Protein backbone atom coordinates (compact mmCIF):
# COMPACT_ATOMS: atom_id res chain seq x y z
CA UNK A 1 0.00 0.00 0.00
CA UNK A 2 1.37 3.41 -0.99
CA UNK A 3 2.01 5.85 1.87
CA UNK A 4 -0.18 8.94 1.84
CA UNK A 5 2.15 11.95 1.85
CA UNK A 6 0.93 15.46 2.70
CA UNK A 7 2.88 18.64 2.00
CA UNK A 8 2.85 21.59 4.38
CA UNK A 9 3.79 24.76 2.53
CA UNK A 10 3.31 25.36 -1.18
CA UNK A 11 6.02 27.98 -1.68
CA UNK A 12 9.12 27.60 -3.83
CA UNK A 13 10.27 24.34 -2.20
CA UNK A 14 6.84 23.00 -1.39
CA UNK A 15 5.61 23.21 -4.98
CA UNK A 16 8.46 20.97 -6.12
CA UNK A 17 7.73 18.43 -3.40
CA UNK A 18 4.07 18.39 -4.45
CA UNK A 19 5.06 17.80 -8.09
CA UNK A 20 7.48 14.94 -7.36
CA UNK A 21 5.13 13.19 -4.93
CA UNK A 22 2.30 13.49 -7.44
CA UNK A 23 4.51 11.88 -10.12
CA UNK A 24 5.86 9.07 -7.93
CA UNK A 25 4.74 5.47 -8.33
CA UNK A 26 5.63 4.75 -4.71
CA UNK A 27 3.50 7.30 -2.86
CA UNK A 28 0.14 9.03 -2.97
CA UNK A 29 -0.25 12.80 -2.61
CA UNK A 30 -2.66 13.04 0.33
CA UNK A 31 -3.09 16.79 0.06
CA UNK A 32 -1.61 20.18 0.82
CA UNK A 33 -1.80 22.55 3.77
CA UNK A 34 -1.09 26.13 2.68
CA UNK A 35 -2.44 29.27 4.38
CA UNK A 36 -1.99 31.42 1.27
CA UNK A 37 -5.26 31.02 -0.72
CA UNK A 38 -3.64 31.70 -4.11
CA UNK A 39 -0.90 29.11 -3.59
CA UNK A 40 -3.40 26.60 -2.26
CA UNK A 41 -5.70 27.13 -5.24
CA UNK A 42 -2.79 26.77 -7.66
CA UNK A 43 -1.84 23.41 -6.09
CA UNK A 44 -5.43 22.20 -6.18
CA UNK A 45 -5.92 23.13 -9.85
CA UNK A 46 -2.53 21.83 -11.01
CA UNK A 47 -2.55 18.48 -9.22
CA UNK A 48 -6.25 17.96 -8.49
CA UNK A 49 -5.33 17.45 -4.84
CA UNK A 50 -7.08 17.98 -1.55
CA UNK A 51 -6.45 21.22 0.34
CA UNK A 52 -6.45 20.76 4.11
CA UNK A 53 -7.91 23.47 6.30
CA UNK A 54 -5.92 22.58 9.41
CA UNK A 55 -3.04 20.52 10.72
CA UNK A 56 -5.50 18.29 12.56
CA UNK A 57 -7.35 17.51 9.34
CA UNK A 58 -4.05 16.73 7.62
CA UNK A 59 -2.93 14.38 10.40
CA UNK A 60 -6.18 12.40 10.15
CA UNK A 61 -5.70 11.83 6.43
CA UNK A 62 -1.98 11.21 5.89
CA UNK A 63 0.72 8.73 6.88
CA UNK A 64 3.62 11.14 6.51
CA UNK A 65 4.29 14.77 5.71
CA UNK A 66 6.84 17.05 4.10
CA UNK A 67 7.38 20.24 6.11
CA UNK A 68 8.36 23.04 3.71
CA UNK A 69 7.56 25.99 5.95
CA UNK A 70 9.77 28.79 7.34
CA UNK A 71 12.59 27.40 9.49
CA UNK A 72 11.26 28.89 12.73
CA UNK A 73 8.15 26.67 12.51
CA UNK A 74 9.91 23.35 11.79
CA UNK A 75 10.14 22.11 15.37
CA UNK A 76 6.57 22.95 16.39
CA UNK A 77 5.03 21.40 13.28
CA UNK A 78 7.39 18.43 13.06
CA UNK A 79 6.95 17.43 16.70
CA UNK A 80 3.15 17.73 16.45
CA UNK A 81 3.13 15.45 13.39
CA UNK A 82 5.38 12.79 14.93
CA UNK A 83 3.42 12.77 18.18
CA UNK A 84 0.35 11.87 16.13
CA UNK A 85 2.18 8.99 14.43
CA UNK A 86 3.27 10.57 11.14
CA UNK A 87 6.72 10.20 9.60
CA UNK A 88 8.31 13.50 8.61
CA UNK A 89 10.66 14.98 6.04
CA UNK A 90 11.68 18.49 7.08
CA UNK A 91 13.39 20.94 4.76
CA UNK A 92 16.88 22.05 5.80
CA UNK A 93 17.99 23.36 8.17
CA UNK A 94 16.36 21.01 10.64
CA UNK A 95 15.40 23.95 12.89
CA UNK A 96 16.25 27.56 13.73
CA UNK A 97 18.05 26.67 16.96
CA UNK A 98 20.00 23.68 18.25
CA UNK A 99 17.50 23.19 21.08
CA UNK A 100 14.63 23.08 18.59
CA UNK A 101 16.57 20.57 16.48
CA UNK A 102 17.16 18.40 19.54
CA UNK A 103 13.44 18.49 20.30
CA UNK A 104 12.72 17.07 16.84
CA UNK A 105 15.32 14.32 17.20
CA UNK A 106 13.96 13.36 20.65
CA UNK A 107 10.38 13.35 19.36
CA UNK A 108 11.32 11.03 16.49
CA UNK A 109 13.01 8.61 18.89
CA UNK A 110 10.24 8.76 21.47
CA UNK A 111 7.50 8.17 18.91
CA UNK A 112 9.53 5.74 16.75
CA UNK A 113 9.01 7.86 13.64
CA UNK A 114 11.15 8.39 10.54
CA UNK A 115 12.72 11.86 10.60
CA UNK A 116 14.51 12.82 7.41
CA UNK A 117 15.96 16.27 6.73
CA UNK A 118 16.15 17.84 3.28
CA UNK A 119 19.89 18.23 2.78
CA UNK A 120 19.31 17.89 -0.94
CA UNK A 121 22.94 17.87 -2.07
CA UNK A 122 23.40 14.43 -0.50
CA UNK A 123 21.28 13.19 -3.41
CA UNK A 124 23.18 15.08 -6.09
CA UNK A 125 24.46 12.40 -8.51
CA UNK A 126 27.95 13.92 -8.34
CA UNK A 127 28.02 13.59 -4.54
CA UNK A 128 26.69 10.02 -4.76
CA UNK A 129 29.51 9.23 -7.21
CA UNK A 130 32.08 10.95 -4.97
CA UNK A 131 31.38 8.96 -1.80
CA UNK A 132 32.95 5.63 -2.91
CA UNK A 133 35.98 7.56 -4.23
CA UNK A 134 36.81 8.97 -0.79
CA UNK A 135 39.98 7.59 0.81
CA UNK A 136 41.55 10.07 3.25
CA UNK A 137 40.33 13.66 2.76
CA UNK A 138 43.02 16.20 3.57
CA UNK A 139 41.65 19.47 2.21
CA UNK A 140 38.35 20.84 0.92
CA UNK A 141 37.77 24.09 -0.95
CA UNK A 142 34.06 24.82 -1.39
CA UNK A 143 32.25 27.76 -3.00
CA UNK A 144 28.49 28.25 -3.02
CA UNK A 145 27.49 31.61 -4.50
CA UNK A 146 24.06 32.90 -5.48
CA UNK A 147 22.52 36.10 -6.77
CA UNK A 148 20.48 37.99 -4.20
CA UNK A 149 16.87 36.91 -3.72
CA UNK A 150 14.34 37.90 -1.04
CA UNK A 151 13.71 34.18 -0.42
CA UNK A 152 14.94 32.70 2.90
CA UNK A 153 15.88 36.02 4.49
CA UNK A 154 14.57 34.67 7.79
CA UNK A 155 17.96 32.97 8.15
CA UNK A 156 21.51 34.03 7.31
CA UNK A 157 23.66 32.67 4.49
CA UNK A 158 25.25 30.07 6.78
CA UNK A 159 21.88 28.40 7.48
CA UNK A 160 20.51 29.16 4.01
CA UNK A 161 23.37 28.04 1.75
CA UNK A 162 26.54 27.00 3.56
CA UNK A 163 24.78 24.36 5.65
CA UNK A 164 24.56 22.19 2.51
CA UNK A 165 28.35 22.06 2.34
CA UNK A 166 28.79 21.71 6.10
CA UNK A 167 26.62 18.59 5.91
CA UNK A 168 28.53 17.22 2.91
CA UNK A 169 31.94 17.77 4.53
CA UNK A 170 30.80 16.19 7.82
CA UNK A 171 29.43 13.17 5.97
CA UNK A 172 32.63 12.70 3.93
CA UNK A 173 35.07 13.14 6.80
CA UNK A 174 33.04 11.30 9.41
CA UNK A 175 34.30 13.82 11.96
CA UNK A 176 33.23 16.95 13.78
CA UNK A 177 35.59 19.96 13.59
CA UNK A 178 37.72 20.76 16.62
CA UNK A 179 38.56 24.29 15.48
CA UNK A 180 36.43 26.86 13.65
CA UNK A 181 37.42 30.26 12.30
CA UNK A 182 34.91 32.43 10.49
CA UNK A 183 34.07 35.89 9.23
CA UNK A 184 30.87 37.23 7.70
CA UNK A 185 29.24 40.45 6.55
CA UNK A 186 25.71 41.83 6.38
CA UNK A 187 25.23 43.59 3.05
CA UNK A 188 21.68 43.61 1.68
CA UNK A 189 19.77 42.11 4.60
CA UNK A 190 19.75 42.16 8.39
CA UNK A 191 21.41 38.75 8.40
CA UNK A 192 24.91 37.66 7.31
CA UNK A 193 24.93 37.59 3.48
CA UNK A 194 28.49 36.40 2.80
CA UNK A 195 30.69 34.20 4.96
CA UNK A 196 34.06 32.50 4.86
CA UNK A 197 34.85 29.60 7.18
CA UNK A 198 37.84 27.42 8.01
CA UNK A 199 37.10 24.08 9.69
CA UNK A 200 39.87 21.94 11.13
CA UNK A 201 39.21 18.30 12.00
CA UNK A 202 40.94 15.99 14.50
CA UNK A 203 42.51 14.04 11.61
CA UNK A 204 44.20 17.22 10.35
CA UNK A 205 41.80 17.68 7.44
CA UNK A 206 41.02 21.31 6.62
CA UNK A 207 37.86 22.62 4.93
CA UNK A 208 37.58 26.16 3.58
CA UNK A 209 33.99 27.12 2.81
CA UNK A 210 32.69 30.32 1.21
CA UNK A 211 29.00 31.11 0.80
CA UNK A 212 27.42 34.25 -0.62
CA UNK A 213 23.92 35.29 -1.61
CA UNK A 214 25.07 38.63 -3.01
CA UNK A 215 27.16 37.28 -5.90
CA UNK A 216 26.87 38.29 -9.55
CA UNK A 217 26.87 34.64 -10.60
CA UNK A 218 25.73 31.22 -9.43
CA UNK A 219 28.57 28.90 -8.38
CA UNK A 220 28.26 25.47 -6.74
CA UNK A 221 31.70 23.81 -6.60
CA UNK A 222 33.68 21.55 -4.31
CA UNK A 223 37.32 20.57 -4.62
CA UNK A 224 38.71 17.70 -2.58
CA UNK A 225 42.36 16.78 -2.11
CA UNK A 226 43.47 13.41 -0.75
CA UNK A 227 46.69 11.37 -1.08
CA UNK A 228 47.84 11.24 -4.72
CA UNK A 229 44.64 12.70 -6.16
CA UNK A 230 42.36 15.68 -6.50
CA UNK A 231 38.62 15.60 -7.27
CA UNK A 232 36.69 18.56 -8.68
CA UNK A 233 32.91 18.47 -8.29
CA UNK A 234 30.30 20.77 -9.80
CA UNK A 235 26.96 20.51 -8.01
CA UNK A 236 25.09 22.42 -10.74
CA UNK A 237 26.39 20.27 -13.59
CA UNK A 238 26.09 17.11 -11.49
CA UNK A 239 29.55 15.94 -12.47
CA UNK A 240 32.93 15.23 -10.89
CA UNK A 241 36.40 14.65 -12.32
CA UNK A 242 39.26 12.82 -10.61
CA UNK A 243 42.90 13.76 -11.25
CA UNK A 244 45.49 11.16 -10.21
CA UNK A 245 49.26 11.08 -10.09
CA UNK A 246 50.71 8.35 -12.31
CA UNK A 247 54.38 7.41 -11.87
CA UNK A 248 56.79 8.64 -12.77
CA UNK A 249 55.59 12.18 -13.65
CA UNK A 250 52.15 12.03 -15.27
CA UNK A 251 48.62 13.13 -14.38
CA UNK A 252 45.67 10.93 -15.27
CA UNK A 253 42.14 12.35 -15.19
CA UNK A 254 38.74 10.74 -15.67
CA UNK A 255 35.14 11.64 -14.83
CA UNK A 256 33.37 9.80 -12.04
CA UNK A 257 30.29 7.86 -13.08
CA UNK A 258 27.42 10.19 -12.17
CA UNK A 259 24.23 9.53 -14.19
CA UNK A 260 22.04 12.65 -14.22
CA UNK A 261 18.91 12.60 -12.08
CA UNK A 262 16.74 14.97 -10.07
CA UNK A 263 18.08 15.12 -6.49
CA UNK A 264 14.63 15.90 -5.07
CA UNK A 265 13.19 12.78 -6.69
CA UNK A 266 16.00 10.68 -5.19
CA UNK A 267 15.51 12.33 -1.80
CA UNK A 268 11.78 11.66 -1.72
CA UNK A 269 12.18 8.09 -2.97
CA UNK A 270 14.63 7.56 -0.10
CA UNK A 271 11.97 8.89 2.28
CA UNK A 272 9.32 6.56 0.86
CA UNK A 273 11.73 3.61 1.14
CA UNK A 274 12.51 4.46 4.76
CA UNK A 275 8.80 4.63 5.57
CA UNK A 276 8.23 1.20 4.01
CA UNK A 277 11.27 -0.51 5.56
CA UNK A 278 11.27 1.42 8.88
CA UNK A 279 15.01 1.98 8.44
CA UNK A 280 17.02 5.19 8.81
CA UNK A 281 17.02 7.56 5.84
CA UNK A 282 20.17 8.84 4.13
CA UNK A 283 20.02 12.10 6.10
CA UNK A 284 18.88 11.48 9.66
CA UNK A 285 17.77 14.00 12.23
CA UNK A 286 20.97 13.37 14.18
CA UNK A 287 23.13 14.17 11.14
CA UNK A 288 21.15 17.31 10.39
CA UNK A 289 21.46 18.35 14.02
CA UNK A 290 25.25 17.90 13.84
CA UNK A 291 25.35 20.19 10.79
CA UNK A 292 23.20 22.75 12.62
CA UNK A 293 25.49 22.63 15.65
CA UNK A 294 28.50 23.40 13.45
CA UNK A 295 26.57 26.15 11.65
CA UNK A 296 25.60 27.70 14.99
CA UNK A 297 29.23 27.61 16.13
CA UNK A 298 30.20 29.33 12.88
CA UNK A 299 27.68 32.10 13.56
CA UNK A 300 29.13 32.56 17.03
CA UNK A 301 32.62 32.89 15.51
CA UNK A 302 31.31 35.41 12.97
CA UNK A 303 29.88 37.54 15.78
CA UNK A 304 33.16 37.25 17.68
CA UNK A 305 35.07 38.42 14.61
CA UNK A 306 32.61 41.29 14.07
CA UNK A 307 33.20 42.51 17.62
CA UNK A 308 36.96 42.38 17.07
CA UNK A 309 36.66 44.44 13.88
CA UNK A 310 34.36 46.95 15.59
CA UNK A 311 36.89 47.34 18.42
CA UNK A 312 39.71 47.80 15.91
CA UNK A 313 37.74 50.48 14.08
CA UNK A 314 36.63 52.11 17.29
CA UNK A 315 32.92 51.73 16.43
CA UNK A 316 30.20 50.77 18.93
C-alpha positions as CSV (number, residue, x, y, z in Angstrom):
1,X,0.0,0.0,0.0
2,X,1.4,3.4,-1.0
3,X,2.0,5.8,1.9
4,X,-0.2,8.9,1.8
5,X,2.2,12.0,1.9
6,X,0.9,15.5,2.7
7,X,2.9,18.6,2.0
8,X,2.8,21.6,4.4
9,X,3.8,24.8,2.5
10,X,3.3,25.4,-1.2
11,X,6.0,28.0,-1.7
12,X,9.1,27.6,-3.8
13,X,10.3,24.3,-2.2
14,X,6.8,23.0,-1.4
15,X,5.6,23.2,-5.0
16,X,8.5,21.0,-6.1
17,X,7.7,18.4,-3.4
18,X,4.1,18.4,-4.5
19,X,5.1,17.8,-8.1
20,X,7.5,14.9,-7.4
21,X,5.1,13.2,-4.9
22,X,2.3,13.5,-7.4
23,X,4.5,11.9,-10.1
24,X,5.9,9.1,-7.9
25,X,4.7,5.5,-8.3
26,X,5.6,4.7,-4.7
27,X,3.5,7.3,-2.9
28,X,0.1,9.0,-3.0
29,X,-0.3,12.8,-2.6
30,X,-2.7,13.0,0.3
31,X,-3.1,16.8,0.1
32,X,-1.6,20.2,0.8
33,X,-1.8,22.6,3.8
34,X,-1.1,26.1,2.7
35,X,-2.4,29.3,4.4
36,X,-2.0,31.4,1.3
37,X,-5.3,31.0,-0.7
38,X,-3.6,31.7,-4.1
39,X,-0.9,29.1,-3.6
40,X,-3.4,26.6,-2.3
41,X,-5.7,27.1,-5.2
42,X,-2.8,26.8,-7.7
43,X,-1.8,23.4,-6.1
44,X,-5.4,22.2,-6.2
45,X,-5.9,23.1,-9.9
46,X,-2.5,21.8,-11.0
47,X,-2.6,18.5,-9.2
48,X,-6.3,18.0,-8.5
49,X,-5.3,17.4,-4.8
50,X,-7.1,18.0,-1.5
51,X,-6.4,21.2,0.3
52,X,-6.4,20.8,4.1
53,X,-7.9,23.5,6.3
54,X,-5.9,22.6,9.4
55,X,-3.0,20.5,10.7
56,X,-5.5,18.3,12.6
57,X,-7.3,17.5,9.3
58,X,-4.0,16.7,7.6
59,X,-2.9,14.4,10.4
60,X,-6.2,12.4,10.2
61,X,-5.7,11.8,6.4
62,X,-2.0,11.2,5.9
63,X,0.7,8.7,6.9
64,X,3.6,11.1,6.5
65,X,4.3,14.8,5.7
66,X,6.8,17.0,4.1
67,X,7.4,20.2,6.1
68,X,8.4,23.0,3.7
69,X,7.6,26.0,6.0
70,X,9.8,28.8,7.3
71,X,12.6,27.4,9.5
72,X,11.3,28.9,12.7
73,X,8.2,26.7,12.5
74,X,9.9,23.4,11.8
75,X,10.1,22.1,15.4
76,X,6.6,22.9,16.4
77,X,5.0,21.4,13.3
78,X,7.4,18.4,13.1
79,X,6.9,17.4,16.7
80,X,3.2,17.7,16.5
81,X,3.1,15.5,13.4
82,X,5.4,12.8,14.9
83,X,3.4,12.8,18.2
84,X,0.3,11.9,16.1
85,X,2.2,9.0,14.4
86,X,3.3,10.6,11.1
87,X,6.7,10.2,9.6
88,X,8.3,13.5,8.6
89,X,10.7,15.0,6.0
90,X,11.7,18.5,7.1
91,X,13.4,20.9,4.8
92,X,16.9,22.0,5.8
93,X,18.0,23.4,8.2
94,X,16.4,21.0,10.6
95,X,15.4,23.9,12.9
96,X,16.2,27.6,13.7
97,X,18.1,26.7,17.0
98,X,20.0,23.7,18.3
99,X,17.5,23.2,21.1
100,X,14.6,23.1,18.6
101,X,16.6,20.6,16.5
102,X,17.2,18.4,19.5
103,X,13.4,18.5,20.3
104,X,12.7,17.1,16.8
105,X,15.3,14.3,17.2
106,X,14.0,13.4,20.6
107,X,10.4,13.4,19.4
108,X,11.3,11.0,16.5
109,X,13.0,8.6,18.9
110,X,10.2,8.8,21.5
111,X,7.5,8.2,18.9
112,X,9.5,5.7,16.7
113,X,9.0,7.9,13.6
114,X,11.1,8.4,10.5
115,X,12.7,11.9,10.6
116,X,14.5,12.8,7.4
117,X,16.0,16.3,6.7
118,X,16.2,17.8,3.3
119,X,19.9,18.2,2.8
120,X,19.3,17.9,-0.9
121,X,22.9,17.9,-2.1
122,X,23.4,14.4,-0.5
123,X,21.3,13.2,-3.4
124,X,23.2,15.1,-6.1
125,X,24.5,12.4,-8.5
126,X,28.0,13.9,-8.3
127,X,28.0,13.6,-4.5
128,X,26.7,10.0,-4.8
129,X,29.5,9.2,-7.2
130,X,32.1,10.9,-5.0
131,X,31.4,9.0,-1.8
132,X,33.0,5.6,-2.9
133,X,36.0,7.6,-4.2
134,X,36.8,9.0,-0.8
135,X,40.0,7.6,0.8
136,X,41.5,10.1,3.3
137,X,40.3,13.7,2.8
138,X,43.0,16.2,3.6
139,X,41.7,19.5,2.2
140,X,38.3,20.8,0.9
141,X,37.8,24.1,-1.0
142,X,34.1,24.8,-1.4
143,X,32.3,27.8,-3.0
144,X,28.5,28.2,-3.0
145,X,27.5,31.6,-4.5
146,X,24.1,32.9,-5.5
147,X,22.5,36.1,-6.8
148,X,20.5,38.0,-4.2
149,X,16.9,36.9,-3.7
150,X,14.3,37.9,-1.0
151,X,13.7,34.2,-0.4
152,X,14.9,32.7,2.9
153,X,15.9,36.0,4.5
154,X,14.6,34.7,7.8
155,X,18.0,33.0,8.2
156,X,21.5,34.0,7.3
157,X,23.7,32.7,4.5
158,X,25.2,30.1,6.8
159,X,21.9,28.4,7.5
160,X,20.5,29.2,4.0
161,X,23.4,28.0,1.7
162,X,26.5,27.0,3.6
163,X,24.8,24.4,5.7
164,X,24.6,22.2,2.5
165,X,28.3,22.1,2.3
166,X,28.8,21.7,6.1
167,X,26.6,18.6,5.9
168,X,28.5,17.2,2.9
169,X,31.9,17.8,4.5
170,X,30.8,16.2,7.8
171,X,29.4,13.2,6.0
172,X,32.6,12.7,3.9
173,X,35.1,13.1,6.8
174,X,33.0,11.3,9.4
175,X,34.3,13.8,12.0
176,X,33.2,17.0,13.8
177,X,35.6,20.0,13.6
178,X,37.7,20.8,16.6
179,X,38.6,24.3,15.5
180,X,36.4,26.9,13.7
181,X,37.4,30.3,12.3
182,X,34.9,32.4,10.5
183,X,34.1,35.9,9.2
184,X,30.9,37.2,7.7
185,X,29.2,40.5,6.5
186,X,25.7,41.8,6.4
187,X,25.2,43.6,3.0
188,X,21.7,43.6,1.7
189,X,19.8,42.1,4.6
190,X,19.8,42.2,8.4
191,X,21.4,38.8,8.4
192,X,24.9,37.7,7.3
193,X,24.9,37.6,3.5
194,X,28.5,36.4,2.8
195,X,30.7,34.2,5.0
196,X,34.1,32.5,4.9
197,X,34.9,29.6,7.2
198,X,37.8,27.4,8.0
199,X,37.1,24.1,9.7
200,X,39.9,21.9,11.1
201,X,39.2,18.3,12.0
202,X,40.9,16.0,14.5
203,X,42.5,14.0,11.6
204,X,44.2,17.2,10.3
205,X,41.8,17.7,7.4
206,X,41.0,21.3,6.6
207,X,37.9,22.6,4.9
208,X,37.6,26.2,3.6
209,X,34.0,27.1,2.8
210,X,32.7,30.3,1.2
211,X,29.0,31.1,0.8
212,X,27.4,34.2,-0.6
213,X,23.9,35.3,-1.6
214,X,25.1,38.6,-3.0
215,X,27.2,37.3,-5.9
216,X,26.9,38.3,-9.5
217,X,26.9,34.6,-10.6
218,X,25.7,31.2,-9.4
219,X,28.6,28.9,-8.4
220,X,28.3,25.5,-6.7
221,X,31.7,23.8,-6.6
222,X,33.7,21.6,-4.3
223,X,37.3,20.6,-4.6
224,X,38.7,17.7,-2.6
225,X,42.4,16.8,-2.1
226,X,43.5,13.4,-0.8
227,X,46.7,11.4,-1.1
228,X,47.8,11.2,-4.7
229,X,44.6,12.7,-6.2
230,X,42.4,15.7,-6.5
231,X,38.6,15.6,-7.3
232,X,36.7,18.6,-8.7
233,X,32.9,18.5,-8.3
234,X,30.3,20.8,-9.8
235,X,27.0,20.5,-8.0
236,X,25.1,22.4,-10.7
237,X,26.4,20.3,-13.6
238,X,26.1,17.1,-11.5
239,X,29.6,15.9,-12.5
240,X,32.9,15.2,-10.9
241,X,36.4,14.6,-12.3
242,X,39.3,12.8,-10.6
243,X,42.9,13.8,-11.2
244,X,45.5,11.2,-10.2
245,X,49.3,11.1,-10.1
246,X,50.7,8.4,-12.3
247,X,54.4,7.4,-11.9
248,X,56.8,8.6,-12.8
249,X,55.6,12.2,-13.7
250,X,52.2,12.0,-15.3
251,X,48.6,13.1,-14.4
252,X,45.7,10.9,-15.3
253,X,42.1,12.4,-15.2
254,X,38.7,10.7,-15.7
255,X,35.1,11.6,-14.8
256,X,33.4,9.8,-12.0
257,X,30.3,7.9,-13.1
258,X,27.4,10.2,-12.2
259,X,24.2,9.5,-14.2
260,X,22.0,12.7,-14.2
261,X,18.9,12.6,-12.1
262,X,16.7,15.0,-10.1
263,X,18.1,15.1,-6.5
264,X,14.6,15.9,-5.1
265,X,13.2,12.8,-6.7
266,X,16.0,10.7,-5.2
267,X,15.5,12.3,-1.8
268,X,11.8,11.7,-1.7
269,X,12.2,8.1,-3.0
270,X,14.6,7.6,-0.1
271,X,12.0,8.9,2.3
272,X,9.3,6.6,0.9
273,X,11.7,3.6,1.1
274,X,12.5,4.5,4.8
275,X,8.8,4.6,5.6
276,X,8.2,1.2,4.0
277,X,11.3,-0.5,5.6
278,X,11.3,1.4,8.9
279,X,15.0,2.0,8.4
280,X,17.0,5.2,8.8
281,X,17.0,7.6,5.8
282,X,20.2,8.8,4.1
283,X,20.0,12.1,6.1
284,X,18.9,11.5,9.7
285,X,17.8,14.0,12.2
286,X,21.0,13.4,14.2
287,X,23.1,14.2,11.1
288,X,21.2,17.3,10.4
289,X,21.5,18.4,14.0
290,X,25.3,17.9,13.8
291,X,25.3,20.2,10.8
292,X,23.2,22.7,12.6
293,X,25.5,22.6,15.7
294,X,28.5,23.4,13.4
295,X,26.6,26.1,11.7
296,X,25.6,27.7,15.0
297,X,29.2,27.6,16.1
298,X,30.2,29.3,12.9
299,X,27.7,32.1,13.6
300,X,29.1,32.6,17.0
301,X,32.6,32.9,15.5
302,X,31.3,35.4,13.0
303,X,29.9,37.5,15.8
304,X,33.2,37.2,17.7
305,X,35.1,38.4,14.6
306,X,32.6,41.3,14.1
307,X,33.2,42.5,17.6
308,X,37.0,42.4,17.1
309,X,36.7,44.4,13.9
310,X,34.4,46.9,15.6
311,X,36.9,47.3,18.4
312,X,39.7,47.8,15.9
313,X,37.7,50.5,14.1
314,X,36.6,52.1,17.3
315,X,32.9,51.7,16.4
316,X,30.2,50.8,18.9
